[in-house]
Amino acid sequence: SHRGYPMQAVVHNTPLDPRGVWVLPGRYTVRLIVEGKSSTQPITIRMDPRVKTTPLGLKAQFDLATRIVDAWRKDSLALAEARELHARLDTLKPVAGLGPRADSIAALDSEIARVAGVGGSPFPRGGRSAAEAPTLAALNAQLGGLYGLLQGSDAAPTVEATRAVAAAERELSGLLARWAALERDAAAITGR
């Protein structure tokens, strides 16, 4: 699963899908703000009577999906920053010429490829084998798949899905720490 627009998208007026986690059955208040004027309306969300998943199972699904969306958001932001930094480094390479600064730029760009999976990465679409180090791009694709799997039915998450999300969160934590170090290195090299 990847982010994208629904078929009936309106230019400049449609958010990317998925928009977020399915809401749990319950009572809610919806607020609409148009031109500074606010209107609220109560709404009750009921479960499809054909679905036999318990409220506890639905809550577990909601909680796990929320964790996936949070991790996916963090990964996506870091991946976008990595793509931007890679593009900026590409513009600096011709100006840097040869020497220590050029070597630093090349080394930084190579490390971005290893951490993010962009630029010179052999896996530009985010794929990787199990033996290879994780990348932000590969993890992004994995999180999208987990999200689609979890939100594809009204069922409590499996033990395997829960373990997969926990493993993805651990991978993300390590990748984000490596990315933060790269950003510090980039600031020293690029002056930003």
mmCIF file with all atom_site columns, N, CA, C and O in Angstrom, residues 120-169:
data_model
loop_
_atom_site.group_PDB
_atom_site.id
_atom_site.type_symbol
_atom_site.label_atom_id
_atom_site.label_alt_id
_atom_site.label_comp_id
_atom_site.label_asym_id
_atom_site.label_entity_id
_atom_site.label_seq_id
_atom_site.pdbx_PDB_ins_code
_atom_site.Cartn_x
_atom_site.Cartn_y
_atom_site.Cartn_z
_atom_site.occupancy
_atom_site.B_iso_or_equiv
_atom_site.pdbx_formal_charge
_atom_site.auth_seq_id
_atom_site.auth_comp_id
_atom_site.auth_asym_id
_atom_site.auth_atom_id
_atom_site.pdbx_PDB_model_num
ATOM 1   N N  . GLY A 1 120 ? 21.855  6.846   -4.678 1.00 0.00 ? 120 GLY A N  1
ATOM 2   C CA . GLY A 1 120 ? 22.640  5.761   -5.241 1.00 0.00 ? 120 GLY A CA 1
ATOM 3   C C  . GLY A 1 120 ? 22.244  4.391   -4.737 1.00 0.00 ? 120 GLY A C  1
ATOM 4   O O  . GLY A 1 120 ? 22.922  3.416   -4.980 1.00 0.00 ? 120 GLY A O  1
ATOM 5   N N  . SER A 1 121 ? 21.147  4.290   -4.010 1.00 0.00 ? 121 SER A N  1
ATOM 6   C CA . SER A 1 121 ? 20.736  3.013   -3.453 1.00 0.00 ? 121 SER A CA 1
ATOM 7   C C  . SER A 1 121 ? 20.383  2.010   -4.532 1.00 0.00 ? 121 SER A C  1
ATOM 8   O O  . SER A 1 121 ? 19.771  2.345   -5.531 1.00 0.00 ? 121 SER A O  1
ATOM 9   N N  . PRO A 1 122 ? 20.751  0.748   -4.339 1.00 0.00 ? 122 PRO A N  1
ATOM 10  C CA . PRO A 1 122 ? 20.332  -0.262  -5.299 1.00 0.00 ? 122 PRO A CA 1
ATOM 11  C C  . PRO A 1 122 ? 18.854  -0.604  -5.159 1.00 0.00 ? 122 PRO A C  1
ATOM 12  O O  . PRO A 1 122 ? 18.336  -1.409  -5.902 1.00 0.00 ? 122 PRO A O  1
ATOM 13  N N  . PHE A 1 123 ? 18.159  -0.011  -4.202 1.00 0.00 ? 123 PHE A N  1
ATOM 14  C CA . PHE A 1 123 ? 16.752  -0.307  -3.972 1.00 0.00 ? 123 PHE A CA 1
ATOM 15  C C  . PHE A 1 123 ? 15.915  0.968   -3.981 1.00 0.00 ? 123 PHE A C  1
ATOM 16  O O  . PHE A 1 123 ? 15.332  1.339   -2.980 1.00 0.00 ? 123 PHE A O  1
ATOM 17  N N  . PRO A 1 124 ? 15.849  1.703   -5.109 1.00 0.00 ? 124 PRO A N  1
ATOM 18  C CA . PRO A 1 124 ? 15.171  2.986   -5.121 1.00 0.00 ? 124 PRO A CA 1
ATOM 19  C C  . PRO A 1 124 ? 13.676  2.882   -4.847 1.00 0.00 ? 124 PRO A C  1
ATOM 20  O O  . PRO A 1 124 ? 13.064  3.826   -4.407 1.00 0.00 ? 124 PRO A O  1
ATOM 21  N N  . ARG A 1 125 ? 13.079  1.730   -5.075 1.00 0.00 ? 125 ARG A N  1
ATOM 22  C CA . ARG A 1 125 ? 11.640  1.593   -4.832 1.00 0.00 ? 125 ARG A CA 1
ATOM 23  C C  . ARG A 1 125 ? 11.337  1.085   -3.428 1.00 0.00 ? 125 ARG A C  1
ATOM 24  O O  . ARG A 1 125 ? 10.198  0.815   -3.097 1.00 0.00 ? 125 ARG A O  1
ATOM 25  N N  . GLY A 1 126 ? 12.344  0.926   -2.618 1.00 0.00 ? 126 GLY A N  1
ATOM 26  C CA . GLY A 1 126 ? 12.098  0.578   -1.225 1.00 0.00 ? 126 GLY A CA 1
ATOM 27  C C  . GLY A 1 126 ? 12.221  -0.901  -0.920 1.00 0.00 ? 126 GLY A C  1
ATOM 28  O O  . GLY A 1 126 ? 12.072  -1.309  0.217  1.00 0.00 ? 126 GLY A O  1
ATOM 29  N N  . GLY A 1 127 ? 12.491  -1.760  -1.903 1.00 0.00 ? 127 GLY A N  1
ATOM 30  C CA . GLY A 1 127 ? 12.595  -3.186  -1.636 1.00 0.00 ? 127 GLY A CA 1
ATOM 31  C C  . GLY A 1 127 ? 13.947  -3.544  -1.065 1.00 0.00 ? 127 GLY A C  1
ATOM 32  O O  . GLY A 1 127 ? 14.914  -2.828  -1.213 1.00 0.00 ? 127 GLY A O  1
ATOM 33  N N  . ARG A 1 128 ? 14.008  -4.680  -0.400 1.00 0.00 ? 128 ARG A N  1
ATOM 34  C CA . ARG A 1 128 ? 15.276  -5.190  0.101  1.00 0.00 ? 128 ARG A CA 1
ATOM 35  C C  . ARG A 1 128 ? 15.092  -6.643  0.473  1.00 0.00 ? 128 ARG A C  1
ATOM 36  O O  . ARG A 1 128 ? 13.989  -7.092  0.733  1.00 0.00 ? 128 ARG A O  1
ATOM 37  N N  . SER A 1 129 ? 16.188  -7.358  0.519  1.00 0.00 ? 129 SER A N  1
ATOM 38  C CA . SER A 1 129 ? 16.115  -8.737  0.976  1.00 0.00 ? 129 SER A CA 1
ATOM 39  C C  . SER A 1 129 ? 16.270  -8.742  2.489  1.00 0.00 ? 129 SER A C  1
ATOM 40  O O  . SER A 1 129 ? 16.706  -7.765  3.088  1.00 0.00 ? 129 SER A O  1
ATOM 41  N N  . ALA A 1 130 ? 15.935  -9.858  3.098  1.00 0.00 ? 130 ALA A N  1
ATOM 42  C CA . ALA A 1 130 ? 15.985  -9.960  4.555  1.00 0.00 ? 130 ALA A CA 1
ATOM 43  C C  . ALA A 1 130 ? 17.399  -9.794  5.098  1.00 0.00 ? 130 ALA A C  1
ATOM 44  O O  . ALA A 1 130 ? 17.582  -9.376  6.231  1.00 0.00 ? 130 ALA A O  1
ATOM 45  N N  . ALA A 1 131 ? 18.409  -10.107 4.293  1.00 0.00 ? 131 ALA A N  1
ATOM 46  C CA . ALA A 1 131 ? 19.796  -10.044 4.755  1.00 0.00 ? 131 ALA A CA 1
ATOM 47  C C  . ALA A 1 131 ? 20.360  -8.631  4.723  1.00 0.00 ? 131 ALA A C  1
ATOM 48  O O  . ALA A 1 131 ? 21.410  -8.383  5.292  1.00 0.00 ? 131 ALA A O  1
ATOM 49  N N  . GLU A 1 132 ? 19.688  -7.718  4.045  1.00 0.00 ? 132 GLU A N  1
ATOM 50  C CA . GLU A 1 132 ? 20.237  -6.377  3.885  1.00 0.00 ? 132 GLU A CA 1
ATOM 51  C C  . GLU A 1 132 ? 19.772  -5.438  4.991  1.00 0.00 ? 132 GLU A C  1
ATOM 52  O O  . GLU A 1 132 ? 18.740  -5.647  5.603  1.00 0.00 ? 132 GLU A O  1
ATOM 53  N N  . ALA A 1 133 ? 20.551  -4.396  5.196  1.00 0.00 ? 133 ALA A N  1
ATOM 54  C CA . ALA A 1 133 ? 20.226  -3.417  6.221  1.00 0.00 ? 133 ALA A CA 1
ATOM 55  C C  . ALA A 1 133 ? 18.932  -2.695  5.852  1.00 0.00 ? 133 ALA A C  1
ATOM 56  O O  . ALA A 1 133 ? 18.651  -2.451  4.686  1.00 0.00 ? 133 ALA A O  1
ATOM 57  N N  . PRO A 1 134 ? 18.140  -2.346  6.853  1.00 0.00 ? 134 PRO A N  1
ATOM 58  C CA . PRO A 1 134 ? 16.886  -1.631  6.587  1.00 0.00 ? 134 PRO A CA 1
ATOM 59  C C  . PRO A 1 134 ? 17.163  -0.220  6.072  1.00 0.00 ? 134 PRO A C  1
ATOM 60  O O  . PRO A 1 134 ? 18.205  0.364   6.363  1.00 0.00 ? 134 PRO A O  1
ATOM 61  N N  . THR A 1 135 ? 16.235  0.299   5.300  1.00 0.00 ? 135 THR A N  1
ATOM 62  C CA . THR A 1 135 ? 16.294  1.686   4.842  1.00 0.00 ? 135 THR A CA 1
ATOM 63  C C  . THR A 1 135 ? 14.959  2.342   5.149  1.00 0.00 ? 135 THR A C  1
ATOM 64  O O  . THR A 1 135 ? 13.946  1.665   5.355  1.00 0.00 ? 135 THR A O  1
ATOM 65  N N  . LEU A 1 136 ? 14.951  3.660   5.151  1.00 0.00 ? 136 LEU A N  1
ATOM 66  C CA . LEU A 1 136 ? 13.696  4.383   5.355  1.00 0.00 ? 136 LEU A CA 1
ATOM 67  C C  . LEU A 1 136 ? 12.692  4.049   4.250  1.00 0.00 ? 136 LEU A C  1
ATOM 68  O O  . LEU A 1 136 ? 11.502  3.899   4.519  1.00 0.00 ? 136 LEU A O  1
ATOM 69  N N  . ALA A 1 137 ? 13.175  3.931   3.006  1.00 0.00 ? 137 ALA A N  1
ATOM 70  C CA . ALA A 1 137 ? 12.274  3.635   1.888  1.00 0.00 ? 137 ALA A CA 1
ATOM 71  C C  . ALA A 1 137 ? 11.671  2.242   2.025  1.00 0.00 ? 137 ALA A C  1
ATOM 72  O O  . ALA A 1 137 ? 10.469  2.049   1.826  1.00 0.00 ? 137 ALA A O  1
ATOM 73  N N  . ALA A 1 138 ? 12.495  1.253   2.374  1.00 0.00 ? 138 ALA A N  1
ATOM 74  C CA . ALA A 1 138 ? 12.000  -0.111  2.537  1.00 0.00 ? 138 ALA A CA 1
ATOM 75  C C  . ALA A 1 138 ? 11.016  -0.185  3.695  1.00 0.00 ? 138 ALA A C  1
ATOM 76  O O  . ALA A 1 138 ? 9.974   -0.832  3.595  1.00 0.00 ? 138 ALA A O  1
ATOM 77  N N  . LEU A 1 139 ? 11.332  0.484   4.790  1.00 0.00 ? 139 LEU A N  1
ATOM 78  C CA . LEU A 1 139 ? 10.454  0.473   5.944  1.00 0.00 ? 139 LEU A CA 1
ATOM 79  C C  . LEU A 1 139 ? 9.138   1.181   5.630  1.00 0.00 ? 139 LEU A C  1
ATOM 80  O O  . LEU A 1 139 ? 8.075   0.759   6.082  1.00 0.00 ? 139 LEU A O  1
ATOM 81  N N  . ASN A 1 140 ? 9.199   2.239   4.831  1.00 0.00 ? 140 ASN A N  1
ATOM 82  C CA . ASN A 1 140 ? 7.990   2.953   4.437  1.00 0.00 ? 140 ASN A CA 1
ATOM 83  C C  . ASN A 1 140 ? 7.041   2.019   3.699  1.00 0.00 ? 140 ASN A C  1
ATOM 84  O O  . ASN A 1 140 ? 5.839   1.984   3.976  1.00 0.00 ? 140 ASN A O  1
ATOM 85  N N  . ALA A 1 141 ? 7.585   1.247   2.776  1.00 0.00 ? 141 ALA A N  1
ATOM 86  C CA . ALA A 1 141 ? 6.770   0.291   2.028  1.00 0.00 ? 141 ALA A CA 1
ATOM 87  C C  . ALA A 1 141 ? 6.216   -0.792  2.954  1.00 0.00 ? 141 ALA A C  1
ATOM 88  O O  . ALA A 1 141 ? 5.054   -1.190  2.842  1.00 0.00 ? 141 ALA A O  1
ATOM 89  N N  . GLN A 1 142 ? 7.033   -1.250  3.880  1.00 0.00 ? 142 GLN A N  1
ATOM 90  C CA . GLN A 1 142 ? 6.598   -2.275  4.827  1.00 0.00 ? 142 GLN A CA 1
ATOM 91  C C  . GLN A 1 142 ? 5.467   -1.759  5.708  1.00 0.00 ? 142 GLN A C  1
ATOM 92  O O  . GLN A 1 142 ? 4.478   -2.458  5.944  1.00 0.00 ? 142 GLN A O  1
ATOM 93  N N  . LEU A 1 143 ? 5.599   -0.533  6.206  1.00 0.00 ? 143 LEU A N  1
ATOM 94  C CA . LEU A 1 143 ? 4.551   0.048   7.051  1.00 0.00 ? 143 LEU A CA 1
ATOM 95  C C  . LEU A 1 143 ? 3.253   0.218   6.269  1.00 0.00 ? 143 LEU A C  1
ATOM 96  O O  . LEU A 1 143 ? 2.165   -0.015  6.797  1.00 0.00 ? 143 LEU A O  1
ATOM 97  N N  . GLY A 1 144 ? 3.365   0.619   5.006  1.00 0.00 ? 144 GLY A N  1
ATOM 98  C CA . GLY A 1 144 ? 2.176   0.731   4.171  1.00 0.00 ? 144 GLY A CA 1
ATOM 99  C C  . GLY A 1 144 ? 1.476   -0.606  4.000  1.00 0.00 ? 144 GLY A C  1
ATOM 100 O O  . GLY A 1 144 ? 0.245   -0.703  4.047  1.00 0.00 ? 144 GLY A O  1
ATOM 101 N N  . GLY A 1 145 ? 2.263   -1.655  3.813  1.00 0.00 ? 145 GLY A N  1
ATOM 102 C CA . GLY A 1 145 ? 1.691   -2.996  3.693  1.00 0.00 ? 145 GLY A CA 1
ATOM 103 C C  . GLY A 1 145 ? 1.016   -3.442  4.977  1.00 0.00 ? 145 GLY A C  1
ATOM 104 O O  . GLY A 1 145 ? -0.072  -4.020  4.955  1.00 0.00 ? 145 GLY A O  1
ATOM 105 N N  . LEU A 1 146 ? 1.660   -3.183  6.117  1.00 0.00 ? 146 LEU A N  1
ATOM 106 C CA . LEU A 1 146 ? 1.068   -3.535  7.403  1.00 0.00 ? 146 LEU A CA 1
ATOM 107 C C  . LEU A 1 146 ? -0.237  -2.777  7.642  1.00 0.00 ? 146 LEU A C  1
ATOM 108 O O  . LEU A 1 146 ? -1.217  -3.334  8.131  1.00 0.00 ? 146 LEU A O  1
ATOM 109 N N  . TYR A 1 147 ? -0.231  -1.494  7.276  1.00 0.00 ? 147 TYR A N  1
ATOM 110 C CA . TYR A 1 147 ? -1.436  -0.684  7.431  1.00 0.00 ? 147 TYR A CA 1
ATOM 111 C C  . TYR A 1 147 ? -2.580  -1.265  6.596  1.00 0.00 ? 147 TYR A C  1
ATOM 112 O O  . TYR A 1 147 ? -3.693  -1.442  7.084  1.00 0.00 ? 147 TYR A O  1
ATOM 113 N N  . GLY A 1 148 ? -2.295  -1.562  5.332  1.00 0.00 ? 148 GLY A N  1
ATOM 114 C CA . GLY A 1 148 ? -3.325  -2.118  4.458  1.00 0.00 ? 148 GLY A CA 1
ATOM 115 C C  . GLY A 1 148 ? -3.840  -3.449  4.957  1.00 0.00 ? 148 GLY A C  1
ATOM 116 O O  . GLY A 1 148 ? -5.047  -3.717  4.926  1.00 0.00 ? 148 GLY A O  1
ATOM 117 N N  . LEU A 1 149 ? -2.944  -4.280  5.460  1.00 0.00 ? 149 LEU A N  1
ATOM 118 C CA . LEU A 1 149 ? -3.333  -5.581  5.995  1.00 0.00 ? 149 LEU A CA 1
ATOM 119 C C  . LEU A 1 149 ? -4.220  -5.420  7.223  1.00 0.00 ? 149 LEU A C  1
ATOM 120 O O  . LEU A 1 149 ? -5.264  -6.066  7.343  1.00 0.00 ? 149 LEU A O  1
ATOM 121 N N  . LEU A 1 150 ? -3.827  -4.543  8.108  1.00 0.00 ? 150 LEU A N  1
ATOM 122 C CA . LEU A 1 150 ? -4.566  -4.365  9.360  1.00 0.00 ? 150 LEU A CA 1
ATOM 123 C C  . LEU A 1 150 ? -5.917  -3.696  9.139  1.00 0.00 ? 150 LEU A C  1
ATOM 124 O O  . LEU A 1 150 ? -6.913  -4.078  9.755  1.00 0.00 ? 150 LEU A O  1
ATOM 125 N N  . GLN A 1 151 ? -5.974  -2.704  8.266  1.00 0.00 ? 151 GLN A N  1
ATOM 126 C CA . GLN A 1 151 ? -7.221  -1.966  8.058  1.00 0.00 ? 151 GLN A CA 1
ATOM 127 C C  . GLN A 1 151 ? -8.100  -2.611  6.994  1.00 0.00 ? 151 GLN A C  1
ATOM 128 O O  . GLN A 1 151 ? -9.172  -2.110  6.688  1.00 0.00 ? 151 GLN A O  1
ATOM 129 N N  . GLY A 1 152 ? -7.662  -3.749  6.438  1.00 0.00 ? 152 GLY A N  1
ATOM 130 C CA . GLY A 1 152 ? -8.423  -4.415  5.391  1.00 0.00 ? 152 GLY A CA 1
ATOM 131 C C  . GLY A 1 152 ? -9.605  -5.215  5.888  1.00 0.00 ? 152 GLY A C  1
ATOM 132 O O  . GLY A 1 152 ? -10.408 -5.700  5.095  1.00 0.00 ? 152 GLY A O  1
ATOM 133 N N  . SER A 1 153 ? -9.720  -5.366  7.204  1.00 0.00 ? 153 SER A N  1
ATOM 134 C CA . SER A 1 153 ? -10.857 -6.112  7.758  1.00 0.00 ? 153 SER A CA 1
ATOM 135 C C  . SER A 1 153 ? -11.152 -5.598  9.159  1.00 0.00 ? 153 SER A C  1
ATOM 136 O O  . SER A 1 153 ? -10.325 -4.939  9.776  1.00 0.00 ? 153 SER A O  1
ATOM 137 N N  . ASP A 1 154 ? -12.322 -5.901  9.632  1.00 0.00 ? 154 ASP A N  1
ATOM 138 C CA . ASP A 1 154 ? -12.709 -5.527  10.992 1.00 0.00 ? 154 ASP A CA 1
ATOM 139 C C  . ASP A 1 154 ? -12.405 -6.701  11.910 1.00 0.00 ? 154 ASP A C  1
ATOM 140 O O  . ASP A 1 154 ? -13.294 -7.448  12.321 1.00 0.00 ? 154 ASP A O  1
ATOM 141 N N  . ALA A 1 155 ? -11.130 -6.866  12.211 1.00 0.00 ? 155 ALA A N  1
ATOM 142 C CA . ALA A 1 155 ? -10.698 -7.997  13.027 1.00 0.00 ? 155 ALA A CA 1
ATOM 143 C C  . ALA A 1 155 ? -9.575  -7.573  13.950 1.00 0.00 ? 155 ALA A C  1
ATOM 144 O O  . ALA A 1 155 ? -8.813  -6.662  13.637 1.00 0.00 ? 155 ALA A O  1
ATOM 145 N N  . ALA A 1 156 ? -9.499  -8.263  15.069 1.00 0.00 ? 156 ALA A N  1
ATOM 146 C CA . ALA A 1 156 ? -8.394  -8.010  15.992 1.00 0.00 ? 156 ALA A CA 1
ATOM 147 C C  . ALA A 1 156 ? -7.091  -8.370  15.299 1.00 0.00 ? 156 ALA A C  1
ATOM 148 O O  . ALA A 1 156 ? -7.048  -9.295  14.489 1.00 0.00 ? 156 ALA A O  1
ATOM 149 N N  . PRO A 1 157 ? -6.023  -7.651  15.586 1.00 0.00 ? 157 PRO A N  1
ATOM 150 C CA . PRO A 1 157 ? -4.741  -7.966  14.940 1.00 0.00 ? 157 PRO A CA 1
ATOM 151 C C  . PRO A 1 157 ? -4.210  -9.324  15.395 1.00 0.00 ? 157 PRO A C  1
ATOM 152 O O  . PRO A 1 157 ? -4.420  -9.732  16.538 1.00 0.00 ? 157 PRO A O  1
ATOM 153 N N  . THR A 1 158 ? -3.527  -9.975  14.493 1.00 0.00 ? 158 THR A N  1
ATOM 154 C CA . THR A 1 158 ? -2.906  -11.248 14.832 1.00 0.00 ? 158 THR A CA 1
ATOM 155 C C  . THR A 1 158 ? -1.640  -11.007 15.643 1.00 0.00 ? 158 THR A C  1
ATOM 156 O O  . THR A 1 158 ? -1.107  -9.893  15.665 1.00 0.00 ? 158 THR A O  1
ATOM 157 N N  . VAL A 1 159 ? -1.158  -12.046 16.274 1.00 0.00 ? 159 VAL A N  1
ATOM 158 C CA . VAL A 1 159 ? 0.096   -11.961 17.020 1.00 0.00 ? 159 VAL A CA 1
ATOM 159 C C  . VAL A 1 159 ? 1.229   -11.598 16.061 1.00 0.00 ? 159 VAL A C  1
ATOM 160 O O  . VAL A 1 159 ? 2.097   -10.783 16.381 1.00 0.00 ? 159 VAL A O  1
ATOM 161 N N  . GLU A 1 160 ? 1.189   -12.184 14.855 1.00 0.00 ? 160 GLU A N  1
ATOM 162 C CA . GLU A 1 160 ? 2.229   -11.909 13.870 1.00 0.00 ? 160 GLU A CA 1
ATOM 163 C C  . GLU A 1 160 ? 2.230   -10.444 13.459 1.00 0.00 ? 160 GLU A C  1
ATOM 164 O O  . GLU A 1 160 ? 3.288   -9.828  13.319 1.00 0.00 ? 160 GLU A O  1
ATOM 165 N N  . ALA A 1 161 ? 1.039   -9.869  13.259 1.00 0.00 ? 161 ALA A N  1
ATOM 166 C CA . ALA A 1 161 ? 0.954   -8.454  12.881 1.00 0.00 ? 161 ALA A CA 1
ATOM 167 C C  . ALA A 1 161 ? 1.486   -7.567  14.004 1.00 0.00 ? 161 ALA A C  1
ATOM 168 O O  . ALA A 1 161 ? 2.217   -6.604  13.753 1.00 0.00 ? 161 ALA A O  1
ATOM 169 N N  . THR A 1 162 ? 1.145   -7.898  15.224 1.00 0.00 ? 162 THR A N  1
ATOM 170 C CA . THR A 1 162 ? 1.612   -7.121  16.375 1.00 0.00 ? 162 THR A CA 1
ATOM 171 C C  . THR A 1 162 ? 3.127   -7.179  16.477 1.00 0.00 ? 162 THR A C  1
ATOM 172 O O  . THR A 1 162 ? 3.789   -6.154  16.707 1.00 0.00 ? 162 THR A O  1
ATOM 173 N N  . ARG A 1 163 ? 3.696   -8.364  16.268 1.00 0.00 ? 163 ARG A N  1
ATOM 174 C CA . ARG A 1 163 ? 5.153   -8.506  16.294 1.00 0.00 ? 163 ARG A CA 1
ATOM 175 C C  . ARG A 1 163 ? 5.807   -7.747  15.148 1.00 0.00 ? 163 ARG A C  1
ATOM 176 O O  . ARG A 1 163 ? 6.871   -7.145  15.319 1.00 0.00 ? 163 ARG A O  1
ATOM 177 N N  . ALA A 1 164 ? 5.190   -7.790  13.977 1.00 0.00 ? 164 ALA A N  1
ATOM 178 C CA . ALA A 1 164 ? 5.751   -7.094  12.815 1.00 0.00 ? 164 ALA A CA 1
ATOM 179 C C  . ALA A 1 164 ? 5.778   -5.588  13.046 1.00 0.00 ? 164 ALA A C  1
ATOM 180 O O  . ALA A 1 164 ? 6.747   -4.913  12.676 1.00 0.00 ? 164 ALA A O  1
ATOM 181 N N  . VAL A 1 165 ? 4.727   -5.046  13.656 1.00 0.00 ? 165 VAL A N  1
ATOM 182 C CA . VAL A 1 165 ? 4.689   -3.610  13.940 1.00 0.00 ? 165 VAL A CA 1
ATOM 183 C C  . VAL A 1 165 ? 5.762   -3.256  14.968 1.00 0.00 ? 165 VAL A C  1
ATOM 184 O O  . VAL A 1 165 ? 6.477   -2.264  14.810 1.00 0.00 ? 165 VAL A O  1
ATOM 185 N N  . ALA A 1 166 ? 5.904   -4.063  15.998 1.00 0.00 ? 166 ALA A N  1
ATOM 186 C CA . ALA A 1 166 ? 6.933   -3.794  17.017 1.00 0.00 ? 166 ALA A CA 1
ATOM 187 C C  . ALA A 1 166 ? 8.326   -3.839  16.386 1.00 0.00 ? 166 ALA A C  1
ATOM 188 O O  . ALA A 1 166 ? 9.177   -2.995  16.686 1.00 0.00 ? 166 ALA A O  1
ATOM 189 N N  . ALA A 1 167 ? 8.564   -4.800  15.502 1.00 0.00 ? 167 ALA A N  1
ATOM 190 C CA . ALA A 1 167 ? 9.868   -4.889  14.825 1.00 0.00 ? 167 ALA A CA 1
ATOM 191 C C  . ALA A 1 167 ? 10.091  -3.669  13.936 1.00 0.00 ? 167 ALA A C  1
ATOM 192 O O  . ALA A 1 167 ? 11.200  -3.119  13.896 1.00 0.00 ? 167 ALA A O  1
ATOM 193 N N  . ALA A 1 168 ? 9.052   -3.229  13.232 1.00 0.00 ? 168 ALA A N  1
ATOM 194 C CA . ALA A 1 168 ? 9.171   -2.040  12.375 1.00 0.00 ? 168 ALA A CA 1
ATOM 195 C C  . ALA A 1 168 ? 9.458   -0.798  13.216 1.00 0.00 ? 168 ALA A C  1
ATOM 196 O O  . ALA A 1 168 ? 10.259  0.052   12.825 1.00 0.00 ? 168 ALA A O  1
ATOM 197 N N  . GLU A 1 169 ? 8.825   -0.691  14.377 1.00 0.00 ? 169 GLU A N  1
ATOM 198 C CA . GLU A 1 169 ? 9.083   0.454   15.256 1.00 0.00 ? 169 GLU A CA 1
ATOM 199 C C  . GLU A 1 169 ? 10.533  0.461   15.742 1.00 0.00 ? 169 GLU A C  1
ATOM 200 O O  . GLU A 1 169 ? 11.157  1.524   15.825 1.00 0.00 ? 169 GLU A O  1
#
